[in-house]
Every structure is written in structure tokens, then in C-alpha cells.
Amino acid sequence: MNKIENYIWEDFDELGSTNDAAKEKSATVSGQNFIITTRKQTNGRGRRGRTWIGLEGNLFASLGLEFELRYLGQLSIVISLSLFETIKKLNPNVLVQTKWPNDILINHAKAIGVLIEKGEGDYLIIGIGVNVCNAPETKNLLYLSTSLKDTNIQIDRIEFLKLFMNIFNQNIHLLQTNGFENLREKWQANVYGLNKKIVVNMENEKLEGIFKGIDENGTLLLQTTEALKKVYAGDVFLIDEEKDARI
Amino acid sequence: MSDNLDTKVISKLAEILDKNNLTELEYEGETFRICLTRDFSGNVQAPTYVQAPMQVQAPVVASAPVVTSAPAVAQEDDYSKHPGAVKSPMVGVVYLSSSPNTPNYVEAGTSVKEGDTICLIEAMKTFNPVKATKSGKVTKILVAGGDPVEYGEPLVIIE
């Protein structure tokens, strides 16, 4: 049985979606965290039904992790921070930013996507897509896309995953022993748009205000003209950039 | 309305706010309404105390809550200890249907089985179904679609 860190690991030649496979697996196991990867993903998903294009050679992984749902927000931030630290370890000179809630921008472009879904029992399914060597065409996408290769990081998809898992496990240990505060500060130190005027596009409305960071649940704090509001879901843009967003 | 009653009510409300880890609690009597909130650090803030509309004198009285033992006050609106309360497993935004164009999962009067989905909560790009904790009839829905909810906040009552 293959393992990465303390996770049981299965690698497939082709899957529709690693998150779907991980959700199915979560119904059949308990007490064991696991990872599912595939060389080729034919039906990758993002938030709100967006697609994640699955070019071969890139990383498509889903972690099955038993985790208390109450702390989902903290977990989401820890994943984002761990991805940030993984990229920085591979190339300290590249511009990397965290972006609420759990995106990573490299040179202002998207190379990594994260989609967390509820599995069976206490499992959370953490889908991670990384453009290791191929960036898809950006037509109709929300951001420009890039790849690790484009940023002078030459690494195999599984080697990237192993490095990420090592950093992620250390950060989860820190979360459980020292709490969320230091991790939140590290995430916020490199976040896109802090203390700037942003717009948050939500399902049925738009909110404008100053991005004041995140609270202890990972919830975005937005200072509007009326009040400090909590935002639980949405897409964040700097005001000037929103006009250019390719929605 | 006497000062004595005010203190008792405020103390009891502060106790409920604290015990149930709520961020806001509103209580309305015959001639007054009290709203207690607390800030992000978890500290209980001074309650906003608003007179009922028919009263014209002294519109706002701010008074720090005193959390001490206090005689029981009728808690008609406190469902957090109700045995049939289904509580939010996380902070987020609640949705009563799977999408804006589909019917609600449940309405008041709907019979449900343990494990049926009764609503969704979204946070951090994740949609989490909330399941019925027991079989029975939904007697109250305590939230509206799009409402922000706190961890442990009662969502519906099943009896």
C-alpha cells in the first residue's frame, strides 16, 4: 500500500473527477486519511460548476481528511497557506499571493485551484489542481492562467504533491497545537487586496468596501460605508481589476 | 418597567448569549426591546436598550451586563436547548433550497426522516448539507434563505 505522509495514496491513469472518486471512497472507509490522484482528469470541477481543465502532466489530487466541519474555514486557510509555502520553497523569488478564500496567484495569474466538498461521515474532500507543466488557454476564464513551468519551477506532479503534503501536515500540527492565530497572520501577510478597496461578487449581490482581513473562522471582513460586514462566500476583486475580469 | 427588572433581564440574556456562543440576541417585552451583541473577540458588548415605540422618554440606556445568577425569565424565543433543534455545524450562509429556482427542502409541517437534507450552509466555497437529526415533523423554520448563521445556531425544530 502506497502512502504519502500518513495518507493512503492511490494513483489512477484516468478519472472523471478525483473529488467524485474521493467522495465515493469516503463512504467505504473511516479512521484513515487518503489521497487519490490521476494522470488524466476528464471532468474536473471548480466552484459553482466551473470546469477545471485537465491537461496531462498536471496534478489532479483529492485528499480525504476526517476533520470537524466547525473548523472548515481554518482548514481552508491552512491549505491555501501550505500551497503558498510550497511554491515559495520551490522558487523564493517568484511573486506569490494568497487570495480569499483559498486561491493562490502566481505573478497575478492562476496556477492552482482548490475545491473543498463534504464527503461521507466526517470526511472533507479537498480537491487540488495544479498546472505543473501546462497552462490552459484562458479564453472565458476568470483569470489569466499560468503554470509552475512558466515560473521556472521544474518539478514532477507527484514530487510537488509530496512536498505540499509535508508542509500541509506541519501546518495542521501547528493548528492543533498552537491554534489558528499565527497561521492566519502568515496567510494575511501575503494576501491579495488587504486594506484595499475591493468588490465581492456574490450569488445575488455585489458588496464594495475595504478588505480588513479574516476572522477566526476564515470569514472575510469587509468595511463598507455602513458597517464591518462578514462575507462567507464570493469572488474577490480589487475595484480597478474588476472591470477587467473575464467573467 | 422597573430598574430591577431591567437588570434581571439583561443578566439572563447575557448568560444565554455566553452559554450558547451567540453573537446577537434580541428580547422583546411588553414595553421594551433589548438587543445584546458581542464583538469578534467574543466579548459581550453593552446592550442596546430600545424603548417600545409608544414610549417617548429616554430612548437609549446603555448598561454593562452583569452575569450573575438571576431568576428564570420566560425564554419563548430561545430554541437552542430545544430537544428538536437542528443546529448549524458551522458559520456560513444558509440556503433552504438547492438553488434559487427549486422548492425548499422542507417547510413548516413537512415530515422528515433522520438523515434527510433540510438546508445547505455555504462557507469558503463549500456547500454543506445539514441533515435531520431525527425523524418527525418540522414545526418551525428559524432562518431565512441567505441568512448568515453562527456555529450552533438553531435552524429548524423537528418534533
Short mmCIF file of N, CA and C in Angstrom, two decimals, chain B:
data_model
loop_
_atom_site.label_atom_id
_atom_site.label_comp_id
_atom_site.label_asym_id
_atom_site.label_seq_id
_atom_site.Cartn_x
_atom_site.Cartn_y
_atom_site.Cartn_z
N MET B 1 -42.09 49.57 33.90
CA MET B 1 -40.80 48.88 33.80
C MET B 1 -39.87 49.39 34.89
N SER B 2 -39.38 48.52 35.73
CA SER B 2 -38.53 48.96 36.82
C SER B 2 -37.08 48.65 36.52
N ASP B 3 -36.17 49.36 37.20
CA ASP B 3 -34.74 49.10 37.03
C ASP B 3 -34.37 47.69 37.43
N ASN B 4 -35.06 47.19 38.47
CA ASN B 4 -34.80 45.84 38.97
C ASN B 4 -35.03 44.81 37.87
N LEU B 5 -36.12 44.93 37.18
CA LEU B 5 -36.46 44.01 36.10
C LEU B 5 -35.43 44.10 34.97
N ASP B 6 -35.03 45.33 34.66
CA ASP B 6 -34.06 45.53 33.58
C ASP B 6 -32.79 44.71 33.83
N THR B 7 -32.26 44.80 35.03
CA THR B 7 -31.01 44.11 35.37
C THR B 7 -31.17 42.60 35.25
N LYS B 8 -32.29 42.12 35.72
CA LYS B 8 -32.53 40.66 35.67
C LYS B 8 -32.57 40.18 34.22
N VAL B 9 -33.30 40.91 33.43
CA VAL B 9 -33.45 40.50 32.03
C VAL B 9 -32.10 40.54 31.33
N ILE B 10 -31.38 41.63 31.54
CA ILE B 10 -30.08 41.77 30.87
C ILE B 10 -29.12 40.67 31.32
N SER B 11 -29.10 40.39 32.62
CA SER B 11 -28.21 39.35 33.15
C SER B 11 -28.53 38.00 32.52
N LYS B 12 -29.81 37.70 32.46
CA LYS B 12 -30.21 36.40 31.93
C LYS B 12 -29.86 36.30 30.44
N LEU B 13 -30.11 37.38 29.73
CA LEU B 13 -29.82 37.38 28.29
C LEU B 13 -28.32 37.22 28.06
N ALA B 14 -27.52 37.92 28.87
CA ALA B 14 -26.06 37.82 28.73
C ALA B 14 -25.61 36.38 28.98
N GLU B 15 -26.26 35.74 29.94
CA GLU B 15 -25.94 34.34 30.27
C GLU B 15 -26.24 33.43 29.08
N ILE B 16 -27.40 33.64 28.48
CA ILE B 16 -27.81 32.83 27.33
C ILE B 16 -26.86 33.06 26.16
N LEU B 17 -26.52 34.34 25.94
CA LEU B 17 -25.61 34.71 24.85
C LEU B 17 -24.28 33.99 25.00
N ASP B 18 -23.79 33.99 26.23
CA ASP B 18 -22.50 33.41 26.52
C ASP B 18 -22.52 31.90 26.41
N LYS B 19 -23.52 31.29 27.06
CA LYS B 19 -23.60 29.82 27.10
C LYS B 19 -23.73 29.22 25.72
N ASN B 20 -24.48 29.90 24.85
CA ASN B 20 -24.76 29.35 23.54
C ASN B 20 -23.85 29.89 22.45
N ASN B 21 -22.86 30.68 22.90
CA ASN B 21 -21.87 31.19 21.95
C ASN B 21 -22.51 31.96 20.80
N LEU B 22 -23.55 32.75 21.13
CA LEU B 22 -24.22 33.54 20.09
C LEU B 22 -23.52 34.89 19.96
N THR B 23 -23.72 35.56 18.83
CA THR B 23 -23.15 36.90 18.67
C THR B 23 -24.21 37.98 18.85
N GLU B 24 -25.48 37.59 18.78
CA GLU B 24 -26.52 38.60 18.92
C GLU B 24 -27.76 37.95 19.51
N LEU B 25 -28.45 38.68 20.37
CA LEU B 25 -29.67 38.16 20.98
C LEU B 25 -30.62 39.32 21.22
N GLU B 26 -31.85 39.15 20.78
CA GLU B 26 -32.82 40.22 20.94
C GLU B 26 -33.99 39.69 21.77
N TYR B 27 -34.47 40.49 22.72
CA TYR B 27 -35.58 40.08 23.57
C TYR B 27 -36.58 41.22 23.65
N GLU B 28 -37.83 40.90 23.43
CA GLU B 28 -38.84 41.94 23.42
C GLU B 28 -39.86 41.66 24.51
N GLY B 29 -40.08 42.65 25.38
CA GLY B 29 -41.13 42.55 26.39
C GLY B 29 -42.34 43.37 25.96
N GLU B 30 -43.22 43.59 26.89
CA GLU B 30 -44.44 44.34 26.54
C GLU B 30 -44.13 45.79 26.19
N THR B 31 -43.17 46.36 26.89
CA THR B 31 -42.91 47.79 26.69
C THR B 31 -41.47 48.09 26.29
N PHE B 32 -40.71 47.06 26.00
CA PHE B 32 -39.31 47.33 25.69
C PHE B 32 -38.73 46.22 24.81
N ARG B 33 -37.58 46.55 24.24
CA ARG B 33 -36.84 45.57 23.45
C ARG B 33 -35.36 45.73 23.76
N ILE B 34 -34.67 44.62 24.02
CA ILE B 34 -33.23 44.67 24.33
C ILE B 34 -32.48 43.86 23.30
N CYS B 35 -31.37 44.40 22.81
CA CYS B 35 -30.54 43.68 21.86
C CYS B 35 -29.12 43.63 22.39
N LEU B 36 -28.60 42.42 22.63
CA LEU B 36 -27.21 42.24 23.07
C LEU B 36 -26.39 41.71 21.89
N THR B 37 -25.22 42.31 21.70
CA THR B 37 -24.32 41.77 20.67
C THR B 37 -22.94 41.67 21.28
N ARG B 38 -22.10 40.85 20.64
CA ARG B 38 -20.71 40.86 21.08
C ARG B 38 -19.78 40.92 19.88
N ASP B 39 -18.55 41.41 20.14
CA ASP B 39 -17.63 41.67 19.05
C ASP B 39 -16.90 40.39 18.67
N PHE B 40 -15.99 40.49 17.69
CA PHE B 40 -15.32 39.31 17.16
C PHE B 40 -14.44 38.62 18.19
N SER B 41 -13.99 39.36 19.19
CA SER B 41 -13.13 38.74 20.18
C SER B 41 -13.93 37.93 21.19
N GLY B 42 -15.23 37.94 21.04
CA GLY B 42 -16.06 37.13 21.92
C GLY B 42 -16.52 37.88 23.15
N ASN B 43 -16.17 39.18 23.28
CA ASN B 43 -16.60 39.93 24.45
C ASN B 43 -18.04 40.39 24.30
N VAL B 44 -18.78 40.27 25.36
CA VAL B 44 -20.14 40.77 25.33
C VAL B 44 -20.09 42.29 25.39
N GLN B 45 -20.78 42.93 24.44
CA GLN B 45 -20.78 44.39 24.43
C GLN B 45 -21.98 44.88 25.20
N ALA B 46 -21.91 46.15 25.57
CA ALA B 46 -23.03 46.74 26.29
C ALA B 46 -24.30 46.61 25.46
N PRO B 47 -25.38 46.22 26.09
CA PRO B 47 -26.60 46.02 25.32
C PRO B 47 -27.19 47.33 24.82
N THR B 48 -27.78 47.27 23.65
CA THR B 48 -28.55 48.40 23.18
C THR B 48 -29.96 48.19 23.70
N TYR B 49 -30.48 49.19 24.31
CA TYR B 49 -31.75 49.04 25.02
C TYR B 49 -32.71 50.04 24.40
N VAL B 50 -33.71 49.53 23.73
CA VAL B 50 -34.58 50.43 22.97
C VAL B 50 -35.99 50.38 23.55
N GLN B 51 -36.52 51.55 23.80
CA GLN B 51 -37.90 51.61 24.29
C GLN B 51 -38.87 51.20 23.19
N ALA B 52 -40.00 50.68 23.60
CA ALA B 52 -41.05 50.38 22.63
C ALA B 52 -41.53 51.67 21.98
N PRO B 53 -42.03 51.60 20.75
CA PRO B 53 -42.36 52.81 20.00
C PRO B 53 -43.33 53.75 20.72
N MET B 54 -44.26 53.19 21.53
CA MET B 54 -45.26 54.07 22.15
C MET B 54 -44.67 54.94 23.27
N GLN B 55 -43.47 54.58 23.73
CA GLN B 55 -42.86 55.38 24.79
C GLN B 55 -41.98 56.45 24.20
N VAL B 56 -42.00 57.62 24.76
CA VAL B 56 -41.25 58.72 24.16
C VAL B 56 -40.04 59.14 24.99
N GLN B 57 -40.01 58.81 26.27
CA GLN B 57 -38.90 59.27 27.11
C GLN B 57 -37.71 58.31 27.04
N ALA B 58 -36.53 58.85 27.34
CA ALA B 58 -35.29 58.09 27.47
C ALA B 58 -35.14 57.01 26.39
N PRO B 59 -34.75 57.40 25.19
CA PRO B 59 -34.70 56.43 24.10
C PRO B 59 -33.62 55.36 24.24
N VAL B 60 -32.48 55.67 24.81
CA VAL B 60 -31.41 54.67 24.87
C VAL B 60 -30.79 54.63 26.26
N VAL B 61 -30.69 53.44 26.81
CA VAL B 61 -29.99 53.26 28.09
C VAL B 61 -28.93 52.20 27.87
N ALA B 62 -27.68 52.55 28.05
CA ALA B 62 -26.61 51.56 27.91
C ALA B 62 -26.18 51.12 29.29
N SER B 63 -26.10 49.81 29.48
CA SER B 63 -25.74 49.31 30.79
C SER B 63 -24.95 48.03 30.62
N ALA B 64 -23.78 47.93 31.25
CA ALA B 64 -22.96 46.73 31.11
C ALA B 64 -23.70 45.54 31.71
N PRO B 65 -23.67 44.41 31.03
CA PRO B 65 -24.39 43.26 31.57
C PRO B 65 -23.68 42.69 32.79
N VAL B 66 -24.44 42.22 33.73
CA VAL B 66 -23.88 41.58 34.92
C VAL B 66 -24.25 40.11 34.84
N VAL B 67 -23.23 39.27 34.68
CA VAL B 67 -23.53 37.85 34.52
C VAL B 67 -23.47 37.20 35.90
N THR B 68 -24.58 37.18 36.55
CA THR B 68 -24.67 36.52 37.86
C THR B 68 -25.93 35.66 37.84
N SER B 69 -26.15 34.93 38.90
CA SER B 69 -27.35 34.12 38.92
C SER B 69 -28.56 35.05 38.95
N ALA B 70 -29.56 34.71 38.22
CA ALA B 70 -30.74 35.56 38.13
C ALA B 70 -31.97 34.67 38.03
N PRO B 71 -33.08 35.13 38.53
CA PRO B 71 -34.29 34.33 38.44
C PRO B 71 -34.63 34.01 37.00
N ALA B 72 -35.25 32.90 36.77
CA ALA B 72 -35.60 32.49 35.42
C ALA B 72 -36.52 33.51 34.76
N VAL B 73 -36.25 33.74 33.50
CA VAL B 73 -37.09 34.63 32.72
C VAL B 73 -37.67 33.79 31.59
N ALA B 74 -38.91 33.98 31.26
CA ALA B 74 -39.53 33.21 30.17
C ALA B 74 -38.70 33.38 28.90
N GLN B 75 -38.32 32.28 28.24
CA GLN B 75 -37.45 32.34 27.06
C GLN B 75 -38.18 31.76 25.85
N GLU B 76 -39.24 32.43 25.46
CA GLU B 76 -40.05 31.89 24.38
C GLU B 76 -39.28 31.75 23.08
N ASP B 77 -38.29 32.63 22.84
CA ASP B 77 -37.59 32.62 21.57
C ASP B 77 -36.26 31.89 21.61
N ASP B 78 -35.91 31.27 22.71
CA ASP B 78 -34.63 30.57 22.81
C ASP B 78 -34.84 29.10 22.46
N TYR B 79 -34.46 28.75 21.24
CA TYR B 79 -34.65 27.38 20.78
C TYR B 79 -33.37 26.56 20.86
N SER B 80 -32.29 27.16 21.36
CA SER B 80 -31.02 26.45 21.31
C SER B 80 -31.01 25.20 22.19
N LYS B 81 -31.85 25.17 23.21
CA LYS B 81 -31.89 23.99 24.08
C LYS B 81 -33.09 23.11 23.78
N HIS B 82 -33.81 23.45 22.75
CA HIS B 82 -34.98 22.65 22.38
C HIS B 82 -34.51 21.26 21.93
N PRO B 83 -35.12 20.21 22.44
CA PRO B 83 -34.65 18.86 22.08
C PRO B 83 -34.79 18.56 20.58
N GLY B 84 -35.64 19.28 19.90
CA GLY B 84 -35.82 19.03 18.46
C GLY B 84 -35.06 19.99 17.57
N ALA B 85 -34.18 20.81 18.17
CA ALA B 85 -33.47 21.82 17.37
C ALA B 85 -32.37 21.16 16.54
N VAL B 86 -32.35 21.48 15.26
CA VAL B 86 -31.22 21.09 14.41
C VAL B 86 -30.32 22.32 14.31
N LYS B 87 -29.07 22.16 14.73
CA LYS B 87 -28.18 23.32 14.85
C LYS B 87 -27.17 23.37 13.71
N SER B 88 -26.71 24.58 13.45
CA SER B 88 -25.73 24.76 12.38
C SER B 88 -24.38 24.16 12.78
N PRO B 89 -23.78 23.34 11.91
CA PRO B 89 -22.49 22.73 12.24
C PRO B 89 -21.32 23.67 11.99
N MET B 90 -21.59 24.87 11.47
CA MET B 90 -20.51 25.79 11.10
C MET B 90 -21.06 27.19 10.87
N VAL B 91 -20.17 28.18 10.79
CA VAL B 91 -20.61 29.51 10.38
C VAL B 91 -20.75 29.52 8.87
N GLY B 92 -21.63 30.35 8.37
CA GLY B 92 -21.80 30.43 6.92
C GLY B 92 -23.12 31.07 6.56
N VAL B 93 -23.50 30.85 5.31
CA VAL B 93 -24.77 31.37 4.82
C VAL B 93 -25.70 30.18 4.59
N VAL B 94 -26.94 30.32 5.06
CA VAL B 94 -27.87 29.19 4.94
C VAL B 94 -28.73 29.35 3.69
N TYR B 95 -28.97 28.24 3.02
CA TYR B 95 -29.89 28.18 1.87
C TYR B 95 -30.93 27.10 2.15
N LEU B 96 -32.20 27.44 1.92
CA LEU B 96 -33.27 26.48 2.21
C LEU B 96 -33.59 25.59 1.03
N SER B 97 -33.05 25.93 -0.14
CA SER B 97 -33.26 25.10 -1.33
C SER B 97 -31.93 24.88 -2.02
N SER B 98 -31.90 23.89 -2.94
CA SER B 98 -30.62 23.57 -3.58
C SER B 98 -30.21 24.65 -4.57
N SER B 99 -31.18 25.40 -5.12
CA SER B 99 -30.89 26.54 -5.99
C SER B 99 -32.08 27.48 -5.92
N PRO B 100 -31.91 28.73 -6.38
CA PRO B 100 -32.99 29.71 -6.22
C PRO B 100 -34.31 29.28 -6.88
N ASN B 101 -34.23 28.42 -7.89
CA ASN B 101 -35.45 28.06 -8.63
C ASN B 101 -36.07 26.73 -8.21
N THR B 102 -35.55 26.14 -7.16
CA THR B 102 -36.12 24.86 -6.73
C THR B 102 -36.84 25.04 -5.39
N PRO B 103 -37.80 24.15 -5.12
CA PRO B 103 -38.55 24.28 -3.86
C PRO B 103 -37.64 24.09 -2.65
N ASN B 104 -38.08 24.61 -1.51
CA ASN B 104 -37.32 24.42 -0.28
C ASN B 104 -37.26 22.93 0.07
N TYR B 105 -36.18 22.55 0.71
CA TYR B 105 -36.05 21.16 1.17
C TYR B 105 -37.22 20.82 2.10
N VAL B 106 -37.51 21.72 3.03
CA VAL B 106 -38.61 21.48 3.98
C VAL B 106 -39.37 22.79 4.21
N GLU B 107 -40.62 22.64 4.63
CA GLU B 107 -41.44 23.77 5.07
C GLU B 107 -41.98 23.39 6.45
N ALA B 108 -42.53 24.36 7.15
CA ALA B 108 -43.20 24.03 8.41
C ALA B 108 -44.33 23.04 8.09
N GLY B 109 -44.35 21.92 8.79
CA GLY B 109 -45.37 20.90 8.54
C GLY B 109 -44.85 19.71 7.75
N THR B 110 -43.67 19.84 7.12
CA THR B 110 -43.10 18.72 6.36
C THR B 110 -42.65 17.60 7.30
N SER B 111 -42.99 16.37 6.94
CA SER B 111 -42.48 15.22 7.69
C SER B 111 -41.11 14.84 7.13
N VAL B 112 -40.16 14.61 8.02
CA VAL B 112 -38.80 14.26 7.58
C VAL B 112 -38.34 12.99 8.27
N LYS B 113 -37.40 12.32 7.61
CA LYS B 113 -36.75 11.16 8.22
C LYS B 113 -35.34 11.56 8.62
N GLU B 114 -34.85 10.93 9.67
CA GLU B 114 -33.47 11.20 10.09
C GLU B 114 -32.54 11.04 8.89
N GLY B 115 -31.69 12.03 8.68
CA GLY B 115 -30.74 11.96 7.57
C GLY B 115 -31.19 12.72 6.34
N ASP B 116 -32.47 13.13 6.28
CA ASP B 116 -32.92 13.94 5.15
C ASP B 116 -32.22 15.30 5.19
N THR B 117 -31.92 15.83 4.01
CA THR B 117 -31.33 17.17 3.95
C THR B 117 -32.42 18.21 4.24
N ILE B 118 -32.13 19.14 5.13
CA ILE B 118 -33.12 20.18 5.44
C ILE B 118 -32.68 21.57 4.96
N CYS B 119 -31.37 21.75 4.77
CA CYS B 119 -30.88 23.03 4.22
C CYS B 119 -29.41 22.86 3.85
N LEU B 120 -28.84 23.91 3.25
CA LEU B 120 -27.41 23.92 2.93
C LEU B 120 -26.76 25.09 3.65
N ILE B 121 -25.49 24.93 4.02
CA ILE B 121 -24.74 26.06 4.55
C ILE B 121 -23.46 26.22 3.73
N GLU B 122 -23.24 27.42 3.22
CA GLU B 122 -22.05 27.68 2.41
C GLU B 122 -21.05 28.51 3.18
N ALA B 123 -19.82 28.08 3.15
CA ALA B 123 -18.70 28.90 3.65
C ALA B 123 -17.46 28.49 2.90
N MET B 124 -16.61 29.43 2.56
CA MET B 124 -15.32 29.15 1.92
C MET B 124 -15.49 28.29 0.67
N LYS B 125 -16.45 28.61 -0.17
CA LYS B 125 -16.69 27.90 -1.42
C LYS B 125 -17.22 26.47 -1.21
N THR B 126 -17.59 26.12 0.00
CA THR B 126 -18.04 24.75 0.27
C THR B 126 -19.51 24.75 0.67
N PHE B 127 -20.29 23.91 0.00
CA PHE B 127 -21.70 23.76 0.34
C PHE B 127 -21.87 22.50 1.17
N ASN B 128 -22.42 22.67 2.37
CA ASN B 128 -22.58 21.52 3.27
C ASN B 128 -24.04 21.26 3.55
N PRO B 129 -24.53 20.08 3.17
CA PRO B 129 -25.91 19.76 3.52
C PRO B 129 -26.06 19.56 5.03
N VAL B 130 -27.15 20.10 5.59
CA VAL B 130 -27.45 19.85 7.00
C VAL B 130 -28.58 18.83 7.04
N LYS B 131 -28.36 17.76 7.80
CA LYS B 131 -29.31 16.64 7.81
C LYS B 131 -30.21 16.67 9.04
N ALA B 132 -31.41 16.13 8.89
CA ALA B 132 -32.32 15.99 10.03
C ALA B 132 -31.68 15.06 11.05
N THR B 133 -31.71 15.47 12.31
CA THR B 133 -31.08 14.67 13.36
C THR B 133 -32.03 13.60 13.91
N LYS B 134 -33.31 13.72 13.55
CA LYS B 134 -34.27 12.68 13.95
C LYS B 134 -35.46 12.73 12.99
N SER B 135 -36.29 11.70 13.03
CA SER B 135 -37.49 11.69 12.21
C SER B 135 -38.59 12.45 12.94
N GLY B 136 -39.49 13.06 12.18
CA GLY B 136 -40.59 13.79 12.81
C GLY B 136 -41.15 14.82 11.85
N LYS B 137 -41.83 15.80 12.46
CA LYS B 137 -42.43 16.86 11.65
C LYS B 137 -41.71 18.18 11.93
N VAL B 138 -41.40 18.92 10.86
CA VAL B 138 -40.79 20.24 11.01
C VAL B 138 -41.87 21.19 11.54
N THR B 139 -41.66 21.73 12.73
CA THR B 139 -42.68 22.63 13.30
C THR B 139 -42.29 24.10 13.18
N LYS B 140 -41.00 24.37 13.07
CA LYS B 140 -40.57 25.76 12.92
C LYS B 140 -39.32 25.83 12.06
N ILE B 141 -39.27 26.84 11.20
CA ILE B 141 -38.03 27.16 10.48
C ILE B 141 -37.56 28.51 11.01
N LEU B 142 -36.39 28.52 11.60
CA LEU B 142 -35.94 29.69 12.36
C LEU B 142 -35.05 30.64 11.56
N VAL B 143 -34.74 30.27 10.31
CA VAL B 143 -33.85 31.10 9.49
C VAL B 143 -34.49 31.32 8.12
N ALA B 144 -34.01 32.33 7.43
CA ALA B 144 -34.46 32.58 6.06
C ALA B 144 -33.30 32.33 5.10
N GLY B 145 -33.59 31.96 3.88
CA GLY B 145 -32.54 31.72 2.89
C GLY B 145 -31.67 32.95 2.72
N GLY B 146 -30.34 32.75 2.75
CA GLY B 146 -29.42 33.89 2.62
C GLY B 146 -28.97 34.46 3.95
N ASP B 147 -29.57 34.00 5.05
CA ASP B 147 -29.17 34.49 6.37
C ASP B 147 -27.77 34.00 6.73
N PRO B 148 -26.95 34.86 7.35
CA PRO B 148 -25.72 34.35 7.94
C PRO B 148 -26.05 33.60 9.24
N VAL B 149 -25.37 32.51 9.49
CA VAL B 149 -25.63 31.75 10.73
C VAL B 149 -24.33 31.47 11.46
N GLU B 150 -24.44 31.33 12.75
CA GLU B 150 -23.28 31.04 13.59
C GLU B 150 -23.23 29.55 13.90
N TYR B 151 -22.06 29.09 14.35
CA TYR B 151 -21.93 27.70 14.80
C TYR B 151 -22.89 27.46 15.96
N GLY B 152 -23.64 26.39 15.90
CA GLY B 152 -24.54 26.03 16.99
C GLY B 152 -25.87 26.73 16.97
N GLU B 153 -26.10 27.60 16.00
CA GLU B 153 -27.37 28.34 15.93
C GLU B 153 -28.48 27.38 15.50
N PRO B 154 -29.62 27.39 16.23
CA PRO B 154 -30.72 26.52 15.81
C PRO B 154 -31.30 26.96 14.47
N LEU B 155 -31.54 25.98 13.59
CA LEU B 155 -32.02 26.28 12.23
C LEU B 155 -33.49 25.93 12.06
N VAL B 156 -33.83 24.71 12.47
CA VAL B 156 -35.24 24.29 12.41
C VAL B 156 -35.54 23.47 13.67
N ILE B 157 -36.84 23.33 13.92
CA ILE B 157 -37.28 22.48 15.03
C ILE B 157 -38.02 21.29 14.43
N ILE B 158 -37.62 20.08 14.84
CA ILE B 158 -38.33 18.87 14.42
C ILE B 158 -38.95 18.24 15.67
N GLU B 159 -40.25 17.97 15.60
CA GLU B 159 -40.92 17.37 16.78
C GLU B 159 -41.65 16.10 16.39
#
